[in-house]
């Protein structure tokens, strides 16, 4: 039905979640680029908040898809992580997370990493329940 | 001149910076509310990114105005910090930071804290230089 | 009454709280000076301990006054934070916090930052109660 | 040639890397299980050390494969992360990471998570070079 | 009796616990070597896990013996901490912890620090109980 | 000579270093008492600052003596660490560190831990040099 579709679009919009962060030298490796593991940590965090804000239910990560780090994230840049619900299943939810890198002292911005995180809603007995 | 004004408005818009964060129990005090000091730490961080993204120059915090914590931020909520440039001086910049609190499992959201942070741009000799 | 005054003076003296800390390079920004937000975090922490040690009651930060960071705190220095009760209201308490900077390898010490933090005592229903 | 094969087997053996960790309540989410993002952070760390100890060259993560978190990792358990080189390409290396969970106060141990991390060796111009 | 002795040897073997860690520049002091305090923190952690995995009972550190840091642990090395049960008393346990340092980009490894940590098992009334 | 002795006494007095800290539940183990390893970390930190403030030279920890943790440090207490120079050798310095525990909501304070940390001054070639 049309009205439901609209409201889901709006819920998806309202659940979009953004985290900015400065990449300081103490979060980077010996190539002076952000650790892969730290990028994954932040991606799961923004995905979790996005999923929770969409469903307002207790979500838990069940999987992360393949993540490519071909574009390095250097120190002394600013990153923005953006989480967006991209698929709504019966008991699961997929959130796409993108990381954008901005030069600190120039107006340059590009996409660096993208990944999909899947969440489920569990009840007290840890059985999956409906997302919506 | 009008065109300049518009472009500053647009720069302010583009520099608006958002950080979402889950308030987990290990970041809260014995009243189960977010530490005042941690809120201040996050406010300065979002203000610094906002100021840098506006000016694309090396900013340093020179002062924080009075900050009221009358509305407590309980554990198991989600907060959004929003930084916005509100005054542009010759060599300084004022950023207003608001913290909004959302219930994790209900569609409830309200403003909890607001504060002003002032930044200057310094050259290599630590002398103030023009923001724009 | 005189005896009470004396005992409050003594309580204030006994509650004075000190925290020393080395400013390592990983806690400083791109000007190689301590982040404003980290200074505020530490100031709230020492203020909270001072207020608690004075009242031996459950305190919560309600506001911080204007804080000026005109004197930068460089890396490879040692800082001392000192918290002192400066005003005792009916249900609130004001703590002044100073940060002193010492050169690591010379006998040089100066005051860098000063601020006032206000605390209240709350009961289980989060209503303010008497400090003394 | 046989002798080379043996020596690679031995290098793989010698590079196997283990990290034990207690899952304290402050590293777990509202289901009282380890955050997915923290598990990914630790997996990348053990994979990076394994890859470096195998090649003794400067490695960087280029991708993580799909990771399933179907088996939750509860608080008050001990986890062991084990990293092992499983494929050696010309300029890249694949490391398999497993997480095992042990009950703290019983002799119970099972595999909880498994994933593949891919690394490359880069020279100073960030061009891939031979692993061996 | 022989069978018991064997089983204790096997328990000691099975409880041996290893933690690898990269010594990044942000964990080192102004001599660019690992902080003594951080080494002690990690040694207690590996000792605690070793003691718990041996006894599967609630252990608490009661003392650390003299620890010598004569061999510095430089940045950009990999360390391995190894914990091993070395003495089993009635209600206490001694764990020896060694730290080995490996060059990141060469096959060089040597022992850097060694120390003994003593643990006891306590019941709910904080009275010592039998280890085995 | 008398005047020198007096000045060393004064230097020792001036170098006395204090760190207060709240023992929050997230820094405690399953007995709800401060981790031994965290206590050691903090003791080394206060000892290092004390040694540096006495000598104003680059100090490095060479050993810690036996440390007894017989008196547990429970959550929701305030601790004060006090460092004091107790022996001055030719090229080394001994600092005694005590930890005192205060009840948060009562005027109760007692000594919990005591330990000796030894430091040396090293020149650029990592050879010991005179402390005074």
Coordinates of C-alpha atoms in Angstrom, one line a residue, chain A residues 2-49:
Chain A
X2 CA 1.2 3.5 -0.9
X3 CA 0.9 5.2 2.4
X4 CA 3.0 2.5 4.2
X5 CA 5.7 2.8 1.5
X6 CA 5.9 6.5 2.0
X7 CA 6.2 6.2 5.7
X8 CA 9.0 3.6 5.4
X9 CA 10.8 6.0 3.1
X10 CA 10.4 8.7 5.7
X11 CA 11.6 6.3 8.5
X12 CA 14.6 5.4 6.5
X13 CA 15.4 9.1 5.9
X14 CA 14.9 9.9 9.6
X15 CA 17.1 7.0 10.7
X16 CA 20.1 8.1 8.5
X17 CA 23.0 8.6 10.9
X18 CA 26.2 10.6 10.6
X19 CA 29.4 10.5 12.6
X20 CA 32.3 12.9 11.9
X21 CA 35.8 12.2 13.3
X22 CA 39.2 13.7 13.0
X23 CA 41.9 11.1 11.9
X24 CA 44.6 12.0 14.4
X25 CA 48.1 10.5 13.9
X26 CA 47.6 8.2 17.0
X27 CA 44.9 6.3 15.2
X28 CA 47.0 5.5 12.2
X29 CA 49.4 2.7 11.3
X30 CA 53.0 2.9 10.0
X31 CA 51.8 3.9 6.5
X32 CA 50.1 6.8 8.3
X33 CA 46.6 5.6 7.3
X34 CA 43.7 4.6 9.6
X35 CA 43.8 1.0 10.9
X36 CA 41.4 -1.3 9.0
X37 CA 40.1 -2.6 12.3
X38 CA 39.3 0.9 13.6
X39 CA 37.4 1.7 10.4
X40 CA 35.4 -1.5 10.9
X41 CA 34.7 -0.7 14.6
X42 CA 33.3 2.7 13.6
X43 CA 31.3 1.3 10.7
X44 CA 29.6 -1.2 13.0
X45 CA 28.9 1.6 15.5
X46 CA 27.2 3.8 12.9
X47 CA 25.3 0.8 11.5
X48 CA 24.0 -0.2 14.9
X49 CA 22.7 3.3 15.6

